[in-house]
């Protein structure tokens, strides 16, 4: 069975972690293929919350193999701490459950320092970076000066590479940002120690094991981080992340061919959120936006920052369907909209007096659009305990149907709460 890619169809924080955890019950492997510890995937199992930043969300299923591929930038110190936390909760008891690619880029402390110093030095609009060092780490990979995970196991070569890369980084830290330099010997010693702790998870070629699973007709889930509108090439640049977040990245980040992908599942909330700066056409800077933020607990799992909230944006969603080749969709956090007398949906943009249903090619244009909002009747009922689709309020099903009809893509999964059991299936995707 070819693979299934799960991607965020908005600006991230759509609920991908929960969905991957639910799907993992029927998956043999879950693969993280891009991004880094700037991801924050929140899982709730039997009332217990687990937040994962680097480990794939399938880790809570002991029979599911989890893989971190070469497309990910790995904060090895953060990963070690995350592994220890997961193990202390009773998971990842078998080290063979997790595999880390030798070709993954290692995110180092100076990447974080640079990231934060650059953001602080910006005089205009801040990018809104998490400060986790993701951008500088990907820069080093593109500049062919990155430390790879496999390098950690060649002490002499590692030292040489650290001396080379820190010559430039320390110059920047000291002379441009007035920040303390990084000592090569101390970092080298710290990396050798953490390498020893992570050695049991080392896998030289994750592309090989992922392809073997696919060729053996196993069920493989590819777990995206962030969201479509934060893609480095196709998002609201420069207010984006530093990796490609769209479905095609699953192939390049994992080392598989595009013919191995059968489904692309676009995950989106029943409303829209984004963290940090950048255009947000449907943003609600009023008591309605505040209610959505409060009811939805819209605060970042990685940074704790409050998320900006607004109505669902179908123009941006249609764009996500196009650039990802989305075949199925998952509607998350429908329960948060309970209690609204009316619910808005953006069906078009007005730009310079003209109405369009296509996302502007220029992010600067997107900042100037006026959303065309249609309102549907809301519902008062608490739907968080509903277990069958037929029991949803009529206005809730009308809302779902309106979205599906306008997207031209079926809604196959509906989430009415954070727990695994709070998931309503329209169609079982693994059997299709």
Tab-separated table of C-alpha atoms in Angstrom:
chain	number	residue	atom	x	y	z
A	1	UNK	CA	0.000	0.000	0.000
A	2	UNK	CA	1.596	3.318	-1.058
A	3	UNK	CA	2.093	6.016	1.529
A	4	UNK	CA	-0.238	8.596	3.023
A	5	UNK	CA	0.995	12.150	3.594
A	6	UNK	CA	-0.586	14.209	6.373
A	7	UNK	CA	-0.008	17.931	5.892
A	8	UNK	CA	-1.253	21.146	7.456
A	9	UNK	CA	-3.517	23.051	5.064
A	10	UNK	CA	-3.362	26.385	6.902
A	11	UNK	CA	-0.660	28.235	8.882
A	12	UNK	CA	0.217	25.275	11.093
A	13	UNK	CA	-1.232	24.162	14.452
A	14	UNK	CA	-4.116	22.425	12.671
A	15	UNK	CA	-4.103	19.258	14.790
A	16	UNK	CA	-1.858	17.049	12.644
A	17	UNK	CA	-0.346	15.361	15.702
A	18	UNK	CA	-3.689	14.110	16.959
A	19	UNK	CA	-4.664	12.885	13.510
A	20	UNK	CA	-1.381	11.022	12.978
A	21	UNK	CA	-1.732	9.447	16.424
A	22	UNK	CA	-5.249	8.259	15.533
A	23	UNK	CA	-4.115	6.954	12.126
A	24	UNK	CA	-1.123	5.239	13.742
A	25	UNK	CA	-3.417	2.555	15.122
A	26	UNK	CA	-3.482	1.182	11.567
A	27	UNK	CA	0.005	2.287	10.456
A	28	UNK	CA	3.213	0.295	10.413
A	29	UNK	CA	5.488	3.339	10.183
A	30	UNK	CA	5.306	7.099	10.803
A	31	UNK	CA	7.904	9.329	9.150
A	32	UNK	CA	8.924	12.907	10.031
A	33	UNK	CA	10.430	14.381	6.868
A	34	UNK	CA	10.961	18.149	7.383
A	35	UNK	CA	11.144	20.927	9.950
A	36	UNK	CA	12.576	20.601	13.416
A	37	UNK	CA	11.743	21.298	17.035
A	38	UNK	CA	9.704	24.321	15.954
A	39	UNK	CA	6.871	21.803	15.527
A	40	UNK	CA	4.641	21.183	18.516
A	41	UNK	CA	2.314	18.212	18.044
A	42	UNK	CA	-0.047	17.784	20.996
A	43	UNK	CA	-1.537	14.353	21.677
A	44	UNK	CA	-4.150	13.540	24.315
A	45	UNK	CA	-4.558	9.874	25.285
A	46	UNK	CA	-6.845	8.919	28.188
A	47	UNK	CA	-6.699	12.508	29.415
A	48	UNK	CA	-2.891	12.602	29.440
A	49	UNK	CA	-1.273	15.261	27.238
A	50	UNK	CA	1.980	14.609	25.375
A	51	UNK	CA	3.709	17.318	23.319
A	52	UNK	CA	6.159	16.120	20.675
A	53	UNK	CA	8.585	18.391	18.814
A	54	UNK	CA	10.843	15.993	16.906
A	55	UNK	CA	9.677	12.448	17.607
A	56	UNK	CA	6.967	11.274	15.166
A	57	UNK	CA	3.461	11.178	16.624
A	58	UNK	CA	3.219	7.409	16.138
A	59	UNK	CA	5.528	6.870	19.111
A	60	UNK	CA	2.575	6.354	21.475
A	61	UNK	CA	1.731	3.154	19.551
A	62	UNK	CA	4.395	0.583	20.571
A	63	UNK	CA	4.037	-1.444	17.361
A	64	UNK	CA	4.535	1.562	15.066
A	65	UNK	CA	8.034	2.202	13.697
A	66	UNK	CA	8.979	5.908	13.846
A	67	UNK	CA	11.557	7.522	11.577
A	68	UNK	CA	13.321	10.903	11.514
A	69	UNK	CA	14.670	11.363	7.992
A	70	UNK	CA	17.376	13.476	6.375
A	71	UNK	CA	14.941	16.318	5.683
A	72	UNK	CA	14.656	17.142	9.393
A	73	UNK	CA	16.989	19.446	11.335
A	74	UNK	CA	17.621	17.682	14.638
A	75	UNK	CA	18.317	19.497	17.886
A	76	UNK	CA	20.128	16.531	19.426
A	77	UNK	CA	20.018	17.911	22.954
A	78	UNK	CA	16.306	18.621	22.704
A	79	UNK	CA	15.697	15.203	21.134
A	80	UNK	CA	17.551	13.460	23.959
A	81	UNK	CA	15.374	15.271	26.521
A	82	UNK	CA	12.210	14.503	24.556
A	83	UNK	CA	13.124	10.815	24.360
A	84	UNK	CA	13.748	10.681	28.105
A	85	UNK	CA	10.402	12.327	28.793
A	86	UNK	CA	8.539	9.950	26.496
A	87	UNK	CA	10.288	6.938	28.044
A	88	UNK	CA	9.431	8.118	31.566
A	89	UNK	CA	5.762	8.106	30.484
A	90	UNK	CA	6.030	4.435	29.546
A	91	UNK	CA	6.553	4.788	25.794
A	92	UNK	CA	9.526	4.002	23.530
A	93	UNK	CA	10.575	1.061	25.659
A	94	UNK	CA	12.118	-0.633	22.634
A	95	UNK	CA	14.873	1.521	21.050
A	96	UNK	CA	14.258	-0.154	17.691
A	97	UNK	CA	10.962	1.737	17.499
A	98	UNK	CA	12.801	4.983	16.630
A	99	UNK	CA	15.294	5.501	13.794
A	100	UNK	CA	17.304	8.671	13.075
A	101	UNK	CA	18.916	9.232	9.687
A	102	UNK	CA	22.690	9.624	9.515
A	103	UNK	CA	22.009	12.299	6.881
A	104	UNK	CA	19.814	14.495	9.085
A	105	UNK	CA	21.187	17.967	9.781
A	106	UNK	CA	22.243	18.553	13.382
A	107	UNK	CA	20.872	21.781	14.816
A	108	UNK	CA	23.469	23.247	17.181
A	109	UNK	CA	23.288	25.828	20.009
A	110	UNK	CA	24.769	28.585	17.853
A	111	UNK	CA	21.915	28.179	15.373
A	112	UNK	CA	19.476	29.150	18.136
A	113	UNK	CA	21.637	32.069	19.257
A	114	UNK	CA	21.856	33.381	15.694
A	115	UNK	CA	18.133	32.919	15.120
A	116	UNK	CA	17.209	34.885	18.219
A	117	UNK	CA	19.835	37.592	17.650
A	118	UNK	CA	18.648	38.200	14.089
A	119	UNK	CA	15.016	38.483	15.142
A	120	UNK	CA	15.951	40.919	17.884
A	121	UNK	CA	17.964	43.025	15.429
A	122	UNK	CA	15.044	43.479	13.000
A	123	UNK	CA	13.887	47.079	13.037
A	124	UNK	CA	10.614	46.569	11.132
A	125	UNK	CA	8.071	43.764	11.332
A	126	UNK	CA	9.412	40.727	13.149
A	127	UNK	CA	9.194	37.409	11.312
A	128	UNK	CA	7.813	35.744	14.420
A	129	UNK	CA	10.381	32.961	14.469
A	130	UNK	CA	10.244	30.443	17.307
A	131	UNK	CA	13.927	31.138	17.949
A	132	UNK	CA	14.655	27.394	17.737
A	133	UNK	CA	17.450	27.833	15.179
A	134	UNK	CA	15.638	26.180	12.278
A	135	UNK	CA	16.507	28.774	9.629
A	136	UNK	CA	20.243	28.981	10.409
A	137	UNK	CA	20.460	25.167	10.476
A	138	UNK	CA	18.904	24.863	7.019
A	139	UNK	CA	21.201	27.665	5.825
A	140	UNK	CA	24.230	25.605	6.801
A	141	UNK	CA	22.833	22.587	4.949
A	142	UNK	CA	22.336	24.669	1.791
A	143	UNK	CA	25.826	26.172	2.190
A	144	UNK	CA	27.285	22.646	2.500
A	145	UNK	CA	28.779	23.295	5.925
A	146	UNK	CA	26.252	21.475	8.135
A	147	UNK	CA	27.096	18.863	10.742
A	148	UNK	CA	25.160	15.691	9.973
A	149	UNK	CA	23.921	13.197	12.530
A	150	UNK	CA	26.393	10.587	11.270
A	151	UNK	CA	29.271	13.043	11.839
A	152	UNK	CA	28.725	12.755	15.592
A	153	UNK	CA	30.271	9.276	15.487
A	154	UNK	CA	33.605	10.382	13.960
A	155	UNK	CA	35.181	12.461	16.780
A	156	UNK	CA	38.195	13.816	14.866
A	157	UNK	CA	36.200	14.710	11.757
A	158	UNK	CA	33.516	16.292	13.959
A	159	UNK	CA	36.093	18.511	15.650
A	160	UNK	CA	37.476	19.649	12.297
A	161	UNK	CA	34.010	20.497	11.015
A	162	UNK	CA	33.106	22.387	14.186
A	163	UNK	CA	36.268	24.462	13.981
A	164	UNK	CA	35.494	25.297	10.357
A	165	UNK	CA	31.874	26.331	10.890
A	166	UNK	CA	32.464	28.172	14.180
A	167	UNK	CA	35.141	30.377	12.659
A	168	UNK	CA	32.418	32.170	10.725
A	169	UNK	CA	29.637	31.846	13.313
A	170	UNK	CA	31.737	33.237	16.168
A	171	UNK	CA	32.742	36.210	14.025
A	172	UNK	CA	29.064	36.998	13.440
A	173	UNK	CA	28.095	36.450	17.062
A	174	UNK	CA	30.854	38.659	18.414
A	175	UNK	CA	31.070	41.455	15.847
A	176	UNK	CA	27.567	41.756	14.469
A	177	UNK	CA	25.321	40.711	17.337
A	178	UNK	CA	27.565	41.327	20.376
A	179	UNK	CA	26.887	37.851	21.701
A	180	UNK	CA	29.350	35.539	23.471
A	181	UNK	CA	31.299	33.197	21.216
A	182	UNK	CA	30.830	29.416	21.288
A	183	UNK	CA	33.804	27.411	22.533
A	184	UNK	CA	34.677	24.615	20.117
A	185	UNK	CA	36.116	22.226	22.705
A	186	UNK	CA	33.096	22.500	25.007
A	187	UNK	CA	30.594	21.949	22.201
A	188	UNK	CA	32.635	19.016	20.854
A	189	UNK	CA	32.609	17.350	24.256
A	190	UNK	CA	28.864	17.919	24.692
A	191	UNK	CA	28.112	16.472	21.261
A	192	UNK	CA	30.163	13.334	21.850
A	193	UNK	CA	28.256	12.731	25.062
A	194	UNK	CA	24.811	13.192	23.515
A	195	UNK	CA	25.865	11.078	20.510
A	196	UNK	CA	26.555	8.193	22.864
A	197	UNK	CA	23.071	8.538	24.360
A	198	UNK	CA	21.410	8.600	20.924
A	199	UNK	CA	23.555	5.877	19.321
A	200	UNK	CA	20.915	3.172	19.839
A	201	UNK	CA	18.545	5.081	17.529
A	202	UNK	CA	21.066	5.627	14.740
A	203	UNK	CA	20.030	4.368	11.301
A	204	UNK	CA	22.510	5.028	8.497
A	205	UNK	CA	19.999	5.062	5.647
A	206	UNK	CA	16.380	5.821	6.532
A	207	UNK	CA	15.451	6.155	2.854
A	208	UNK	CA	16.240	2.458	2.501
A	209	UNK	CA	14.049	1.308	5.387
A	210	UNK	CA	11.131	3.543	4.361
A	211	UNK	CA	11.265	2.239	0.795
A	212	UNK	CA	11.468	-1.350	2.026
A	213	UNK	CA	8.307	-0.820	4.075
A	214	UNK	CA	6.470	0.646	1.108
A	215	UNK	CA	7.570	-2.154	-1.216
A	216	UNK	CA	6.427	-4.699	1.391
A	217	UNK	CA	2.935	-3.186	1.135
A	218	UNK	CA	3.133	-1.807	4.657
A	219	UNK	CA	1.153	1.239	5.780
A	220	UNK	CA	3.417	4.278	5.980
A	221	UNK	CA	2.310	7.702	7.233
A	222	UNK	CA	4.357	10.791	6.409
A	223	UNK	CA	3.882	13.414	9.103
A	224	UNK	CA	4.282	17.042	8.052
A	225	UNK	CA	5.149	19.905	10.365
A	226	UNK	CA	3.884	23.509	10.232
A	227	UNK	CA	1.417	24.285	7.416
A	228	UNK	CA	1.071	25.031	3.711
A	229	UNK	CA	0.935	28.808	4.117
A	230	UNK	CA	4.307	28.686	5.914
A	231	UNK	CA	6.089	26.897	3.046
A	232	UNK	CA	9.439	28.507	2.199
A	233	UNK	CA	8.567	28.601	-1.533
A	234	UNK	CA	4.774	28.687	-1.646
A	235	UNK	CA	3.817	30.411	1.612
A	236	UNK	CA	3.390	34.028	2.712
A	237	UNK	CA	7.082	34.846	2.281
A	238	UNK	CA	9.012	36.154	4.193
A	239	UNK	CA	6.641	35.284	7.052
A	240	UNK	CA	7.249	31.566	6.609
A	241	UNK	CA	9.254	28.706	8.058
A	242	UNK	CA	12.606	27.632	6.603
A	243	UNK	CA	11.599	24.327	5.023
A	244	UNK	CA	9.134	23.119	2.437
A	245	UNK	CA	5.920	22.162	4.221
A	246	UNK	CA	3.863	20.962	1.248
A	247	UNK	CA	3.225	17.327	0.341
A	248	UNK	CA	5.992	17.098	-2.258
A	249	UNK	CA	8.498	17.585	0.537
A	250	UNK	CA	7.586	14.133	1.889
A	251	UNK	CA	9.365	12.648	-1.106
A	252	UNK	CA	12.481	14.821	-1.061
A	253	UNK	CA	12.819	14.762	2.723
A	254	UNK	CA	12.359	10.997	3.011
A	255	UNK	CA	14.125	9.838	-0.123
A	256	UNK	CA	11.176	8.180	-1.850
A	257	UNK	CA	9.619	8.605	-5.293
A	258	UNK	CA	6.318	10.465	-5.849
A	259	UNK	CA	4.664	7.307	-7.194
A	260	UNK	CA	4.840	5.904	-3.657
A	261	UNK	CA	2.199	8.382	-2.422
A	262	UNK	CA	-1.472	7.360	-2.655
A	263	UNK	CA	-3.273	9.893	-0.466
A	264	UNK	CA	-2.536	13.428	0.665
A	265	UNK	CA	-4.643	14.354	3.675
A	266	UNK	CA	-5.040	18.071	4.266
A	267	UNK	CA	-5.680	18.897	7.919
A	268	UNK	CA	-7.448	22.132	8.801
A	269	UNK	CA	-9.278	23.677	11.721
A	270	UNK	CA	-12.927	24.707	11.570
A	271	UNK	CA	-11.537	28.240	11.830
A	272	UNK	CA	-8.119	29.744	11.102
A	273	UNK	CA	-5.128	30.604	13.298
A	274	UNK	CA	-1.586	31.789	12.755
A	275	UNK	CA	1.324	32.543	15.071
A	276	UNK	CA	3.688	35.450	14.560
A	277	UNK	CA	3.628	38.209	11.969
A	278	UNK	CA	2.371	38.157	8.407
A	279	UNK	CA	-0.863	38.588	6.437
A	280	UNK	CA	-4.015	37.009	7.846
A	281	UNK	CA	-7.098	38.058	5.838
A	282	UNK	CA	-9.803	36.637	8.129
A	283	UNK	CA	-8.279	37.690	11.461
A	284	UNK	CA	-10.831	38.688	14.108
A	285	UNK	CA	-9.539	41.419	16.404
A	286	UNK	CA	-12.699	41.450	18.491
A	287	UNK	CA	-14.566	39.514	21.162
A	288	UNK	CA	-15.419	36.749	18.666
A	289	UNK	CA	-11.735	36.165	17.935
A	290	UNK	CA	-11.047	36.267	21.672
A	291	UNK	CA	-13.748	33.649	22.326
A	292	UNK	CA	-12.289	31.316	19.685
A	293	UNK	CA	-8.808	31.787	21.154
A	294	UNK	CA	-10.031	31.071	24.694
A	295	UNK	CA	-12.326	28.147	23.824
A	296	UNK	CA	-9.719	26.597	21.522
A	297	UNK	CA	-6.815	27.061	23.971
A	298	UNK	CA	-4.956	28.693	21.110
A	299	UNK	CA	-1.492	29.037	22.551
A	300	UNK	CA	1.588	27.584	20.887
A	301	UNK	CA	2.771	24.149	22.042
A	302	UNK	CA	6.381	25.172	21.313
A	303	UNK	CA	6.522	28.841	22.368
A	304	UNK	CA	3.365	29.379	24.417
A	305	UNK	CA	2.544	32.418	22.277
A	306	UNK	CA	-1.106	33.343	21.751
A	307	UNK	CA	-2.330	32.435	18.276
A	308	UNK	CA	-4.180	34.959	16.168
A	309	UNK	CA	-7.679	33.680	15.349
A	310	UNK	CA	-10.157	34.237	12.529
A	311	UNK	CA	-12.868	32.678	10.398
A	312	UNK	CA	-12.174	29.784	8.058
A	313	UNK	CA	-10.515	30.964	4.827
A	314	UNK	CA	-11.670	28.884	1.849
A	315	UNK	CA	-9.512	30.849	-0.605
A	316	UNK	CA	-6.359	29.834	1.247
A	317	UNK	CA	-7.699	26.283	1.676
A	318	UNK	CA	-8.347	25.907	-2.060
A	319	UNK	CA	-4.787	27.055	-2.661
A	320	UNK	CA	-3.575	24.363	-0.236
A	321	UNK	CA	-5.614	21.739	-2.109
A	322	UNK	CA	-3.930	22.811	-5.350
A	323	UNK	CA	-0.274	22.988	-4.288
A	324	UNK	CA	-0.436	19.790	-2.235
A	325	UNK	CA	-2.637	17.692	-4.500
A	326	UNK	CA	-4.887	17.050	-1.493
A	327	UNK	CA	-7.114	14.010	-1.995
A	328	UNK	CA	-8.879	13.971	1.379
A	329	UNK	CA	-9.403	16.433	4.212
A	330	UNK	CA	-9.697	16.291	7.978
A	331	UNK	CA	-11.711	18.953	9.806
A	332	UNK	CA	-10.388	19.586	13.308
A	333	UNK	CA	-11.733	21.379	16.407
A	334	UNK	CA	-15.306	21.652	15.156
A	335	UNK	CA	-16.399	21.611	18.801
A	336	UNK	CA	-14.757	25.000	19.420
A	337	UNK	CA	-17.359	26.744	17.263
A	338	UNK	CA	-20.236	25.631	19.495
A	339	UNK	CA	-22.013	28.592	21.064
A	340	UNK	CA	-21.715	31.042	18.157
A	341	UNK	CA	-24.998	32.477	16.859
A	342	UNK	CA	-23.498	32.736	13.379
A	343	UNK	CA	-20.269	31.445	11.862
A	344	UNK	CA	-18.355	33.225	9.135
A	345	UNK	CA	-16.562	31.633	6.188
A	346	UNK	CA	-14.370	33.548	3.759
A	347	UNK	CA	-15.382	32.515	0.229
A	348	UNK	CA	-13.487	35.158	-1.773
A	349	UNK	CA	-11.193	38.184	-1.534
A	350	UNK	CA	-11.838	41.724	-2.709
A	351	UNK	CA	-8.724	43.391	-4.128
A	352	UNK	CA	-8.933	46.959	-5.452
A	353	UNK	CA	-12.674	46.556	-5.871
A	354	UNK	CA	-12.434	43.259	-7.765
A	355	UNK	CA	-13.560	39.924	-6.319
A	356	UNK	CA	-11.342	36.843	-6.713
A	357	UNK	CA	-11.405	33.301	-5.394
A	358	UNK	CA	-7.685	32.773	-6.044
A	359	UNK	CA	-4.889	33.501	-3.585
A	360	UNK	CA	-2.783	36.497	-4.747
A	361	UNK	CA	0.647	35.504	-6.011
A	362	UNK	CA	2.269	38.309	-4.030
A	363	UNK	CA	2.204	38.172	-0.211
A	364	UNK	CA	2.174	41.978	-0.158
A	365	UNK	CA	-1.137	41.854	-2.062
A	366	UNK	CA	-2.520	39.335	0.427
A	367	UNK	CA	-1.910	41.877	3.172
A	368	UNK	CA	-4.279	44.291	1.429
A	369	UNK	CA	-7.215	42.025	0.605
A	370	UNK	CA	-10.657	42.409	2.100
A	371	UNK	CA	-12.254	39.032	2.890
A	372	UNK	CA	-15.714	38.325	1.493
A	373	UNK	CA	-17.498	36.627	4.394
A	374	UNK	CA	-20.637	34.481	4.187
A	375	UNK	CA	-22.412	33.668	7.438
A	376	UNK	CA	-24.047	30.370	8.335
A	377	UNK	CA	-26.277	29.736	11.367
A	378	UNK	CA	-24.336	28.418	14.352
A	379	UNK	CA	-25.278	25.837	16.974
A	380	UNK	CA	-25.517	25.919	20.747
A	381	UNK	CA	-25.034	22.226	21.534
A	382	UNK	CA	-21.861	20.801	23.074
A	383	UNK	CA	-20.701	18.314	20.432
A	384	UNK	CA	-17.546	17.108	22.193
A	385	UNK	CA	-19.196	13.886	23.404
A	386	UNK	CA	-20.831	12.952	20.101
A	387	UNK	CA	-19.614	9.618	18.716
A	388	UNK	CA	-21.689	9.328	15.535
A	389	UNK	CA	-22.026	11.709	12.603
A	390	UNK	CA	-25.820	11.425	12.593
A	391	UNK	CA	-25.946	12.993	16.056
A	392	UNK	CA	-24.292	16.253	15.011
A	393	UNK	CA	-26.614	19.294	15.049
A	394	UNK	CA	-28.117	20.096	11.650
A	395	UNK	CA	-26.305	23.450	11.506
A	396	UNK	CA	-22.975	21.713	12.158
A	397	UNK	CA	-23.520	19.261	9.285
A	398	UNK	CA	-24.599	22.167	7.061
A	399	UNK	CA	-21.305	23.881	7.909
A	400	UNK	CA	-19.332	20.737	7.000
A	401	UNK	CA	-21.267	20.303	3.744
A	402	UNK	CA	-20.681	23.942	2.798
A	403	UNK	CA	-16.934	23.500	3.235
A	404	UNK	CA	-16.798	20.218	1.309
A	405	UNK	CA	-18.872	21.545	-1.587
A	406	UNK	CA	-16.763	24.670	-1.920
A	407	UNK	CA	-13.436	22.840	-1.652
A	408	UNK	CA	-14.381	20.126	-4.111
A	409	UNK	CA	-12.630	17.693	-1.775
A	410	UNK	CA	-14.378	15.332	0.662
A	411	UNK	CA	-14.190	15.787	4.423
A	412	UNK	CA	-13.401	12.277	5.643
A	413	UNK	CA	-12.488	12.869	9.281
A	414	UNK	CA	-14.032	15.260	11.812
A	415	UNK	CA	-12.534	15.965	15.227
A	416	UNK	CA	-14.771	17.132	18.067
A	417	UNK	CA	-12.145	17.173	20.824
A	418	UNK	CA	-8.489	16.466	21.597
A	419	UNK	CA	-8.881	12.810	22.589
A	420	UNK	CA	-8.481	9.823	20.272
A	421	UNK	CA	-12.082	8.814	20.920
A	422	UNK	CA	-13.342	12.271	19.869
A	423	UNK	CA	-12.914	11.456	16.188
A	424	UNK	CA	-15.757	10.921	13.725
A	425	UNK	CA	-15.049	8.968	10.536
A	426	UNK	CA	-16.907	9.651	7.310
A	427	UNK	CA	-14.725	7.173	5.426
A	428	UNK	CA	-11.884	4.935	6.716
A	429	UNK	CA	-8.894	6.194	4.738
A	430	UNK	CA	-6.668	3.150	5.187
A	431	UNK	CA	-9.174	0.970	3.418
A	432	UNK	CA	-9.639	3.254	0.415
